[in-house]
mmCIF file of C-alpha atoms in Angstrom:
data_model
loop_
_atom_site.group_PDB
_atom_site.id
_atom_site.type_symbol
_atom_site.label_atom_id
_atom_site.label_comp_id
_atom_site.label_asym_id
_atom_site.label_seq_id
_atom_site.Cartn_x
_atom_site.Cartn_y
_atom_site.Cartn_z
ATOM 1 C CA MET S 113 -14.973 12.177 24.243
ATOM 2 C CA ASP S 114 -12.112 9.755 24.262
ATOM 3 C CA LEU S 115 -10.891 7.487 21.500
ATOM 4 C CA ILE S 116 -12.143 4.506 23.445
ATOM 5 C CA ASP S 117 -15.731 5.777 23.201
ATOM 6 C CA PHE S 118 -15.733 5.087 19.459
ATOM 7 C CA ILE S 119 -14.457 1.499 19.707
ATOM 8 C CA LYS S 120 -16.937 -1.339 20.058
ATOM 9 C CA PRO S 121 -16.367 -2.907 23.493
ATOM 10 C CA GLU S 122 -15.988 -6.388 22.068
ATOM 11 C CA LEU S 123 -13.110 -5.184 19.859
ATOM 12 C CA LEU S 124 -11.038 -3.688 22.678
ATOM 13 C CA VAL S 125 -9.256 -7.015 23.039
ATOM 14 C CA VAL S 126 -7.899 -6.533 19.497
ATOM 15 C CA SER S 127 -6.060 -3.453 20.761
ATOM 16 C CA ALA S 128 -4.316 -5.546 23.418
ATOM 17 C CA VAL S 129 -3.428 -8.170 20.817
ATOM 18 C CA LEU S 130 -1.974 -5.472 18.551
ATOM 19 C CA TYR S 131 0.014 -4.007 21.442
ATOM 20 C CA PHE S 132 1.713 -7.337 22.133
ATOM 21 C CA LEU S 133 2.138 -8.006 18.428
ATOM 22 C CA GLY S 134 3.913 -4.648 18.152
ATOM 23 C CA ILE S 135 6.265 -5.612 20.983
ATOM 24 C CA ILE S 136 7.083 -8.901 19.251
ATOM 25 C CA ILE S 137 7.678 -7.183 15.911
ATOM 26 C CA LYS S 138 9.877 -4.541 17.577
ATOM 27 C CA GLN S 139 12.158 -7.273 18.926
ATOM 28 C CA GLY S 140 12.625 -8.787 15.483
ATOM 29 C CA THR S 141 14.446 -7.459 12.452
ATOM 30 C CA LEU S 142 11.964 -8.394 9.741
ATOM 31 C CA ILE S 143 9.986 -5.115 9.821
ATOM 32 C CA LYS S 144 11.587 -1.680 10.272
ATOM 33 C CA ASP S 145 10.334 0.398 13.201
ATOM 34 C CA LYS S 146 8.788 3.057 10.975
ATOM 35 C CA TYR S 147 6.524 0.440 9.347
ATOM 36 C CA ILE S 148 5.244 -1.110 12.596
ATOM 37 C CA PRO S 149 2.237 1.287 12.922
ATOM 38 C CA LEU S 150 1.270 0.573 9.294
ATOM 39 C CA PHE S 151 1.534 -3.167 9.893
ATOM 40 C CA LEU S 152 -0.526 -2.906 13.081
ATOM 41 C CA GLY S 153 -3.152 -0.854 11.243
ATOM 42 C CA ILE S 154 -3.507 -3.489 8.545
ATOM 43 C CA ALA S 155 -3.574 -6.280 11.139
ATOM 44 C CA GLY S 156 -6.244 -4.366 13.091
ATOM 45 C CA ILE S 157 -8.410 -3.982 9.995
ATOM 46 C CA VAL S 158 -8.080 -7.693 9.176
ATOM 47 C CA LEU S 159 -8.843 -8.849 12.733
ATOM 48 C CA CYS S 160 -11.803 -6.489 13.098
ATOM 49 C CA GLY S 161 -13.018 -7.565 9.665
ATOM 50 C CA LEU S 162 -12.922 -11.219 10.668
ATOM 51 C CA TYR S 163 -14.917 -10.473 13.790
ATOM 52 C CA ILE S 164 -17.488 -8.332 11.993
ATOM 53 C CA ILE S 165 -17.966 -10.894 9.236
ATOM 54 C CA SER S 166 -18.477 -13.610 11.843
ATOM 55 C CA VAL S 167 -21.235 -11.776 13.731
ATOM 56 C CA CYS S 168 -23.064 -9.780 11.055
ATOM 57 C CA PRO S 169 -25.431 -11.193 8.458
ATOM 58 C CA LEU S 170 -24.144 -10.169 5.034
ATOM 59 C CA THR S 171 -27.305 -10.570 2.988
ATOM 60 C CA GLY S 172 -27.038 -7.596 0.674
ATOM 61 C CA ARG S 173 -24.774 -4.926 -0.730
ATOM 62 C CA ARG S 174 -25.620 -2.474 2.014
ATOM 63 C CA GLU S 175 -24.606 -4.895 4.781
ATOM 64 C CA ILE S 176 -21.381 -5.795 2.972
ATOM 65 C CA PHE S 177 -20.362 -2.151 2.571
ATOM 66 C CA MET S 178 -21.272 -1.428 6.186
ATOM 67 C CA ALA S 179 -19.138 -4.391 7.320
ATOM 68 C CA ILE S 180 -16.184 -3.117 5.265
ATOM 69 C CA PHE S 181 -16.615 0.399 6.656
ATOM 70 C CA SER S 182 -16.854 -0.913 10.220
ATOM 71 C CA ALA S 183 -13.810 -3.160 9.787
ATOM 72 C CA VAL S 184 -11.668 -0.310 8.441
ATOM 73 C CA THR S 185 -12.727 2.288 11.001
ATOM 74 C CA GLN S 186 -12.612 -0.069 13.980
ATOM 75 C CA GLY S 187 -9.280 -1.520 12.802
ATOM 76 C CA ILE S 188 -7.708 1.929 12.570
ATOM 77 C CA LEU S 189 -9.108 2.911 15.976
ATOM 78 C CA VAL S 190 -7.829 -0.204 17.775
ATOM 79 C CA ALA S 191 -4.418 0.178 16.112
ATOM 80 C CA GLY S 192 -4.351 3.806 17.223
ATOM 81 C CA LEU S 193 -5.283 2.807 20.746
ATOM 82 C CA SER S 194 -2.512 0.191 20.907
ATOM 83 C CA THR S 195 0.020 2.770 19.679
ATOM 84 C CA TYR S 196 -1.302 5.296 22.200
ATOM 85 C CA VAL S 197 -0.900 2.796 25.044
ATOM 86 C CA ASN S 198 2.635 2.001 23.881
ATOM 87 C CA GLN S 199 3.588 5.694 23.832
ATOM 88 C CA PHE S 200 1.906 6.277 27.206
ATOM 89 C CA ILE S 201 3.961 3.483 28.791
ATOM 90 C CA LYS S 202 7.171 4.879 27.268
ATOM 91 C CA GLN S 203 6.411 8.366 28.573
ATOM 92 C CA MET S 204 5.631 7.102 32.079
ATOM 93 C CA LYS S 205 9.056 5.413 32.251
ATOM 94 C CA LYS S 206 10.869 8.676 31.521
ATOM 95 C CA SER S 207 12.199 10.636 34.452
ATOM 96 C CA GLU S 208 11.700 14.338 33.809
#
């Protein structure tokens, strides 16, 4: 099983957004390189949370907790995928 198997298909676009956001942040000086994955993780959780809240009925405590759980897990997974893609591209450019 791959990482991508655990990500909801409709949230894969968030991974692409995080990838490009990481490139933009890397070019700036506001955030140090070592904090970029943490920033992308938080951004992934927020973006996934916004999506999940917009499509799921939050009528009770159980649904709210499930939405929070889904937002956190999906956010971490899409951030991980964007970092994986970034590292894959870097490794493919190396000549060894």
